[in-house]
Structure formats: C-alpha cells, structure tokens
Amino acid sequence: MQVSNSPAPNFSGFAPETTAMRSRLQIDNLLDGKVASEADGEPGADVVCGLTQIPKTLPPKYFYDDRGSELFEQICELPEYYPTRTEAAILRRYADDIAHLTGPADLVELGSGSSTKTRRLLDAYSQLHNSSNGHLAYLPIDVSGGILEQSAYALLDDYPTLSVRGLVGTYERALDRLPPTSFPTRVILFLGSTIGNLTPNECDEFLDRVSRALNPGEYFLLGVDLRKPKSILEAAYNDSQNITAQFNLNMLSHLNSRFDGNFNLNQFQHCAFFNEKESRIEMHLCSQKAQAAVLKNLDLTVEFAAEETILTEISRKFDLDGMQADLKNKGLSPVRSWTDENHWFGVVLSQKQ
Ligand code: SAH
Ligand code: AVI
C-alpha cells in the first residue's frame, strides 16, 4: 500500500494488511498532512467565518472525525433514519441495470464514508468487468481518513480483483484533480443525498465541478432524498436513542481537538426541524445560556446569547423532476432514474454531453 501523509489510523477495526492487498491499494492525502479546512484556504478560515456571522453557522464536513463517522454509521441503522435503507434497497434492485447502462467503468465516489451501499454497485460492475476481462477500479474520496482507510481494506478483502485508489480530502478539491481513468469511461457516484447538505449556491458550483471533471459520455450517479411528510422527516433527525444529537454535538468536540477549543458540550442542545419554505431539515446547536467559547489555534473567542444557535447542517429534500432539470442545465443529461414504492428517495443516472 502506498500512503502519502496518511492521517493517524485510529479508526477502529482495521483488517490485516497483506502484500497482495498492498499492490491493489493506494491512498493519497489531498490535505497534505493538514486538517480538512486547510485544503481550501487558511486553516479554519471557514470556522472563523461561520462563527463570526449572524446567524452563526458551521460547515457540515466538521461532523466527520473518526467519532463522527462512527456516529453516522449508527444513524444509518436507526429505525427512524429511512434514507440509507431506502437507497440501499433501490441499489440492490437496480445496480445491474445501472451497470449495464454505463458499461464497464471506473467508479469514483464522493463522500464515500463506509462504502457500504457502494458494494451493490461493486458487485454489479465486478460481474461486468469479469465478463470483459477488465479489472475494476474504485476511487473513494472522503475528508474522514480513518473510515476511508478502514473501508478500503475491507473492500480489498472482499473483492479479490478490485483496486482501490483513495483520496483523503474534500470532494470540492478532489474533483479538480481526479487521476486519469484507466478505463474508457468513468462513473462519479454521490450517494446518500449528501448533495442535500449543500446550499443552492454550493450545489450550483458543485454540479459545475462534477460536469467539468467528466469527459463527454461519462456518467454521474446521484442519490437524492425526496419531499415527504414533515413528521417522517423530523423523526429521522430526532431519533429516540439520541444518536443524531450526539452526532451534532460531536462537531464541537471535533473543533475543540482540532483548534484547541473549550466548547462545553453540556451547555449546547441538539435541535432539528423541517423548514417547509426552504424544503430542508435544519440542524442547530442551541446555547443553553449566555456563554463564550475560545478556539485558541484560531485566535477566536465566540460569544453566545442564551438560546442563540449555530446552524450546523441543512439537509435539503428534493423533487426528482427539479433535480433532473438542474442536472440537464449543467450538461448532465438524465439517462434514467429509479425510486422506491413510496417515492421517498431517488437515484438519478446522468451523462455528460
Ligand atoms: N456516502 C455515504 C456517506 C454519507 S455521510 C452514504 O451514503 O452513506 C457523508 C460523507 O461525506 C461522510 O463520510 C463525510 O466524511 C463526507 N464528507 C462530508 N463533507 C465532505 C467534503 N466536503 N468533502 C469530502 N467528503 C465529505
Ligand atoms: C450525510 N447527510 C446526507 C446526512 C443527512 O441526512 O443530511 C447527514 C445527517 N445528519 C443528520 N443525520 C444524518
């Protein structure tokens, strides 16, 4: 295995490494040994910017240190959190159709996390590649280096002919520097409705980047969470085991360790609700009293009034036709889309013109 500037591998559960595996794995670190924020400007500039504006906000990528990735995996298993199992069912049912539509391809995944759902696609593409004697290449990209590395080992174990080239870094940055493909075509995957965590402006820029990264004829496979009754949405982000609350609060603990901070997690409370007008879930951390927090490494003191909140995440809920129109406007022509029987989640395959 070739690992350059790899982050500390302290995510639990590494598979044992073998020589055969090493030749099929390469992990590059786009953060160049720095933390996530530093890849895209001054260290923590996005934190300073978010915490000094009114209302206060923080970028959702700061959820994902090792503990955050672990909590997200627990969220995916919650009875209230329907997106993961609904998208997984769609992929289980239609992965073969997707692979036949694109033909053999390298798979690039943005925000790959544990790559669990991706396995359905890897199964389908492996079959296609085996019948054409080609080797399947998978390029996971994620800011959370521990889970990326752990998942890469597990995949190598389970897919004996797969090669994995991981990139630890933001997908915004990775999209501008994807390695050349070894195959005639490429599919960029963006699953889990992580696109919903982008504001409309960020989403616009993001789709421009995806479109620029693809050669004509290549594909983009996107998972989107669809509009549905408010009660179902709000339950998914206010689970009865309080895992989502821990996930939200973990962002402060991540900032404390990254930037030598003193946020008191006991003095903030998780709050999530559906904003109908914007068609989005909003997750906030609400200050339980007037207080101040310091992030020493950023030379920043943040004052909070009692009940003041930090917006830590938006999770937009889409309309499938609207999303297909947005893709088309970016030169990504919809090829086919799939949904579940309740129309709760959609998967759209589009092709670069
Ligand atoms: N695709 C997986 C994981 C979704 S969770 C699924 O569908 O279950 C979102 C993932 O995106 C996390 O693993 C997180 O670490 C990663 N992520 C969040 N913001 C990112 C960014 N700006 N660049 C790269 N990865 C990011
Ligand atoms: C990764 N992302 C699409 C999840 C979502 O549903 O917006 C993150 C999450 N936040 C709370 N629960 C899950």
mmCIF file of C-alpha atoms in Angstrom, residues 53-224:
data_model
loop_
_atom_site.group_PDB
_atom_site.id
_atom_site.type_symbol
_atom_site.label_atom_id
_atom_site.label_comp_id
_atom_site.label_asym_id
_atom_site.label_seq_id
_atom_site.Cartn_x
_atom_site.Cartn_y
_atom_site.Cartn_z
ATOM 1 C CA GLN A 53 -21.588 35.839 11.205
ATOM 2 C CA ILE A 54 -25.197 36.191 12.306
ATOM 3 C CA PRO A 55 -26.835 33.705 12.428
ATOM 4 C CA LYS A 56 -23.825 31.523 13.281
ATOM 5 C CA THR A 57 -23.111 28.539 11.020
ATOM 6 C CA LEU A 58 -20.513 25.773 10.693
ATOM 7 C CA PRO A 59 -19.719 23.619 7.629
ATOM 8 C CA PRO A 60 -21.120 20.059 7.970
ATOM 9 C CA LYS A 61 -17.784 18.498 6.962
ATOM 10 C CA TYR A 62 -16.686 19.130 10.584
ATOM 11 C CA PHE A 63 -19.083 16.412 11.765
ATOM 12 C CA TYR A 64 -16.715 13.831 10.375
ATOM 13 C CA ASP A 65 -13.762 12.988 12.561
ATOM 14 C CA ASP A 66 -13.406 9.286 13.470
ATOM 15 C CA ARG A 67 -16.098 9.547 16.145
ATOM 16 C CA GLY A 68 -18.412 11.478 13.802
ATOM 17 C CA SER A 69 -18.067 8.836 11.078
ATOM 18 C CA GLU A 70 -18.799 6.145 13.654
ATOM 19 C CA LEU A 71 -21.921 8.006 14.827
ATOM 20 C CA PHE A 72 -23.062 8.471 11.221
ATOM 21 C CA GLU A 73 -22.811 4.699 10.726
ATOM 22 C CA GLN A 74 -25.047 4.269 13.782
ATOM 23 C CA ILE A 75 -27.527 6.808 12.356
ATOM 24 C CA CYS A 76 -27.752 4.722 9.165
ATOM 25 C CA GLU A 77 -29.034 1.800 11.268
ATOM 26 C CA LEU A 78 -31.703 3.774 13.150
ATOM 27 C CA PRO A 79 -35.336 2.793 12.547
ATOM 28 C CA GLU A 80 -36.270 6.471 12.059
ATOM 29 C CA TYR A 81 -33.486 7.201 9.547
ATOM 30 C CA TYR A 82 -35.115 5.910 6.344
ATOM 31 C CA PRO A 83 -32.659 7.344 3.686
ATOM 32 C CA THR A 84 -29.922 4.705 3.986
ATOM 33 C CA ARG A 85 -32.107 1.611 3.859
ATOM 34 C CA THR A 86 -34.336 3.112 1.148
ATOM 35 C CA GLU A 87 -31.421 3.991 -1.125
ATOM 36 C CA ALA A 88 -29.774 0.626 -0.364
ATOM 37 C CA ALA A 89 -32.960 -1.163 -1.478
ATOM 38 C CA ILE A 90 -33.032 0.837 -4.733
ATOM 39 C CA LEU A 91 -29.388 -0.041 -5.398
ATOM 40 C CA ARG A 92 -29.947 -3.705 -4.534
ATOM 41 C CA ARG A 93 -32.749 -3.844 -7.043
ATOM 42 C CA TYR A 94 -31.274 -1.784 -9.871
ATOM 43 C CA ALA A 95 -27.461 -1.977 -9.617
ATOM 44 C CA ASP A 96 -27.284 -4.440 -12.527
ATOM 45 C CA ASP A 97 -29.401 -2.130 -14.713
ATOM 46 C CA ILE A 98 -27.165 0.812 -13.827
ATOM 47 C CA ALA A 99 -24.012 -1.134 -14.701
ATOM 48 C CA HIS A 100 -25.468 -2.335 -17.998
ATOM 49 C CA LEU A 101 -26.488 1.194 -18.939
ATOM 50 C CA THR A 102 -22.980 2.600 -18.448
ATOM 51 C CA GLY A 103 -20.956 -0.486 -19.394
ATOM 52 C CA PRO A 104 -17.625 -1.290 -17.674
ATOM 53 C CA ALA A 105 -16.302 1.795 -15.880
ATOM 54 C CA ASP A 106 -14.022 3.136 -13.165
ATOM 55 C CA LEU A 107 -16.101 4.167 -10.127
ATOM 56 C CA VAL A 108 -15.249 7.430 -8.339
ATOM 57 C CA GLU A 109 -17.213 8.063 -5.140
ATOM 58 C CA LEU A 110 -17.560 11.460 -3.434
ATOM 59 C CA GLY A 111 -18.114 11.344 0.348
ATOM 60 C CA SER A 112 -17.758 7.557 0.298
ATOM 61 C CA GLY A 113 -17.840 7.019 4.101
ATOM 62 C CA SER A 114 -18.020 3.276 4.824
ATOM 63 C CA SER A 115 -18.801 2.461 1.144
ATOM 64 C CA THR A 116 -21.446 0.014 2.412
ATOM 65 C CA LYS A 117 -24.153 0.749 -0.170
ATOM 66 C CA THR A 118 -21.494 1.014 -2.877
ATOM 67 C CA ARG A 119 -20.951 -2.726 -2.525
ATOM 68 C CA ARG A 120 -24.143 -3.372 -4.531
ATOM 69 C CA LEU A 121 -22.612 -1.407 -7.396
ATOM 70 C CA LEU A 122 -19.214 -3.034 -6.958
ATOM 71 C CA ASP A 123 -20.917 -6.445 -7.245
ATOM 72 C CA ALA A 124 -22.694 -5.426 -10.449
ATOM 73 C CA TYR A 125 -19.624 -3.804 -12.022
ATOM 74 C CA SER A 126 -17.338 -6.693 -10.964
ATOM 75 C CA GLN A 127 -19.539 -9.094 -12.913
ATOM 76 C CA LEU A 128 -19.489 -6.839 -15.947
ATOM 77 C CA HIS A 129 -15.713 -6.408 -15.726
ATOM 78 C CA ASN A 130 -15.094 -10.130 -15.216
ATOM 79 C CA SER A 131 -17.007 -10.921 -18.376
ATOM 80 C CA SER A 132 -14.877 -8.408 -20.301
ATOM 81 C CA ASN A 133 -11.624 -9.457 -18.545
ATOM 82 C CA GLY A 134 -11.068 -5.955 -17.177
ATOM 83 C CA HIS A 135 -10.163 -5.011 -13.591
ATOM 84 C CA LEU A 136 -12.477 -2.823 -11.602
ATOM 85 C CA ALA A 137 -11.003 0.367 -10.122
ATOM 86 C CA TYR A 138 -12.693 2.210 -7.247
ATOM 87 C CA LEU A 139 -11.689 5.732 -6.162
ATOM 88 C CA PRO A 140 -13.294 6.698 -2.837
ATOM 89 C CA ILE A 141 -12.907 10.340 -1.758
ATOM 90 C CA ASP A 142 -13.670 11.475 1.791
ATOM 91 C CA VAL A 143 -12.477 14.046 4.360
ATOM 92 C CA SER A 144 -12.646 11.385 7.055
ATOM 93 C CA GLY A 145 -9.379 9.497 6.520
ATOM 94 C CA GLY A 146 -9.915 6.803 9.171
ATOM 95 C CA ILE A 147 -13.155 5.417 7.769
ATOM 96 C CA LEU A 148 -11.862 5.678 4.200
ATOM 97 C CA GLU A 149 -8.795 3.620 5.041
ATOM 98 C CA GLN A 150 -10.710 1.054 7.083
ATOM 99 C CA SER A 151 -13.297 0.600 4.318
ATOM 100 C CA ALA A 152 -10.602 0.297 1.644
ATOM 101 C CA TYR A 153 -9.029 -2.659 3.484
ATOM 102 C CA ALA A 154 -12.401 -4.344 3.947
ATOM 103 C CA LEU A 155 -13.187 -3.946 0.225
ATOM 104 C CA LEU A 156 -9.825 -5.381 -0.840
ATOM 105 C CA ASP A 157 -10.510 -8.363 1.368
ATOM 106 C CA ASP A 158 -13.940 -8.972 -0.127
ATOM 107 C CA TYR A 159 -13.217 -8.120 -3.798
ATOM 108 C CA PRO A 160 -10.043 -10.011 -4.807
ATOM 109 C CA THR A 161 -9.617 -8.268 -8.172
ATOM 110 C CA LEU A 162 -10.602 -4.751 -7.108
ATOM 111 C CA SER A 163 -8.023 -1.960 -6.976
ATOM 112 C CA VAL A 164 -8.681 0.979 -4.673
ATOM 113 C CA ARG A 165 -7.187 4.432 -5.031
ATOM 114 C CA GLY A 166 -8.462 6.569 -2.160
ATOM 115 C CA LEU A 167 -8.211 10.322 -1.774
ATOM 116 C CA VAL A 168 -8.449 11.884 1.683
ATOM 117 C CA GLY A 169 -9.699 15.415 1.168
ATOM 118 C CA THR A 170 -12.697 17.486 0.232
ATOM 119 C CA TYR A 171 -14.557 16.427 -2.872
ATOM 120 C CA GLU A 172 -14.656 20.052 -3.982
ATOM 121 C CA ARG A 173 -10.868 19.974 -4.281
ATOM 122 C CA ALA A 174 -10.616 16.375 -5.471
ATOM 123 C CA LEU A 175 -12.950 16.998 -8.405
ATOM 124 C CA ASP A 176 -10.468 19.451 -9.885
ATOM 125 C CA ARG A 177 -7.677 16.872 -9.791
ATOM 126 C CA LEU A 178 -9.075 13.417 -10.441
ATOM 127 C CA PRO A 179 -6.429 10.964 -11.660
ATOM 128 C CA PRO A 180 -6.806 9.901 -15.312
ATOM 129 C CA THR A 181 -9.090 6.931 -15.809
ATOM 130 C CA SER A 182 -7.660 3.526 -16.740
ATOM 131 C CA PHE A 183 -10.884 2.651 -18.483
ATOM 132 C CA PRO A 184 -12.759 4.158 -21.409
ATOM 133 C CA THR A 185 -15.453 5.512 -19.117
ATOM 134 C CA ARG A 186 -15.994 6.680 -15.563
ATOM 135 C CA VAL A 187 -18.987 6.986 -13.225
ATOM 136 C CA ILE A 188 -18.903 9.561 -10.422
ATOM 137 C CA LEU A 189 -21.106 8.423 -7.517
ATOM 138 C CA PHE A 190 -22.608 10.817 -4.974
ATOM 139 C CA LEU A 191 -24.892 8.768 -2.754
ATOM 140 C CA GLY A 192 -26.818 9.249 0.475
ATOM 141 C CA SER A 193 -28.258 12.648 -0.571
ATOM 142 C CA THR A 194 -25.095 14.329 0.690
ATOM 143 C CA ILE A 195 -25.902 16.844 -2.081
ATOM 144 C CA GLY A 196 -28.715 17.995 0.245
ATOM 145 C CA ASN A 197 -26.106 19.289 2.696
ATOM 146 C CA LEU A 198 -25.071 21.943 0.154
ATOM 147 C CA THR A 199 -26.787 25.337 -0.093
ATOM 148 C CA PRO A 200 -28.325 26.124 -3.505
ATOM 149 C CA ASN A 201 -25.226 28.197 -4.413
ATOM 150 C CA GLU A 202 -22.818 25.496 -3.228
ATOM 151 C CA CYS A 203 -24.853 22.925 -5.144
ATOM 152 C CA ASP A 204 -24.673 25.012 -8.301
ATOM 153 C CA GLU A 205 -20.867 25.277 -8.018
ATOM 154 C CA PHE A 206 -20.593 21.614 -7.114
ATOM 155 C CA LEU A 207 -22.524 20.467 -10.202
ATOM 156 C CA ASP A 208 -20.321 22.723 -12.351
ATOM 157 C CA ARG A 209 -17.299 20.941 -10.882
ATOM 158 C CA VAL A 210 -18.762 17.482 -11.499
ATOM 159 C CA SER A 211 -19.590 18.430 -15.073
ATOM 160 C CA ARG A 212 -16.071 19.807 -15.662
ATOM 161 C CA ALA A 213 -14.481 16.672 -14.174
ATOM 162 C CA LEU A 214 -16.287 14.347 -16.605
ATOM 163 C CA ASN A 215 -15.399 13.738 -20.228
ATOM 164 C CA PRO A 216 -18.287 13.679 -22.725
ATOM 165 C CA GLY A 217 -20.068 10.326 -22.468
ATOM 166 C CA GLU A 218 -19.092 9.719 -18.810
ATOM 167 C CA TYR A 219 -21.683 9.372 -16.043
ATOM 168 C CA PHE A 220 -22.856 10.854 -12.734
ATOM 169 C CA LEU A 221 -24.965 8.722 -10.359
ATOM 170 C CA LEU A 222 -26.702 10.820 -7.721
ATOM 171 C CA GLY A 223 -28.802 9.800 -4.691
ATOM 172 C CA VAL A 224 -31.404 12.367 -3.580
#
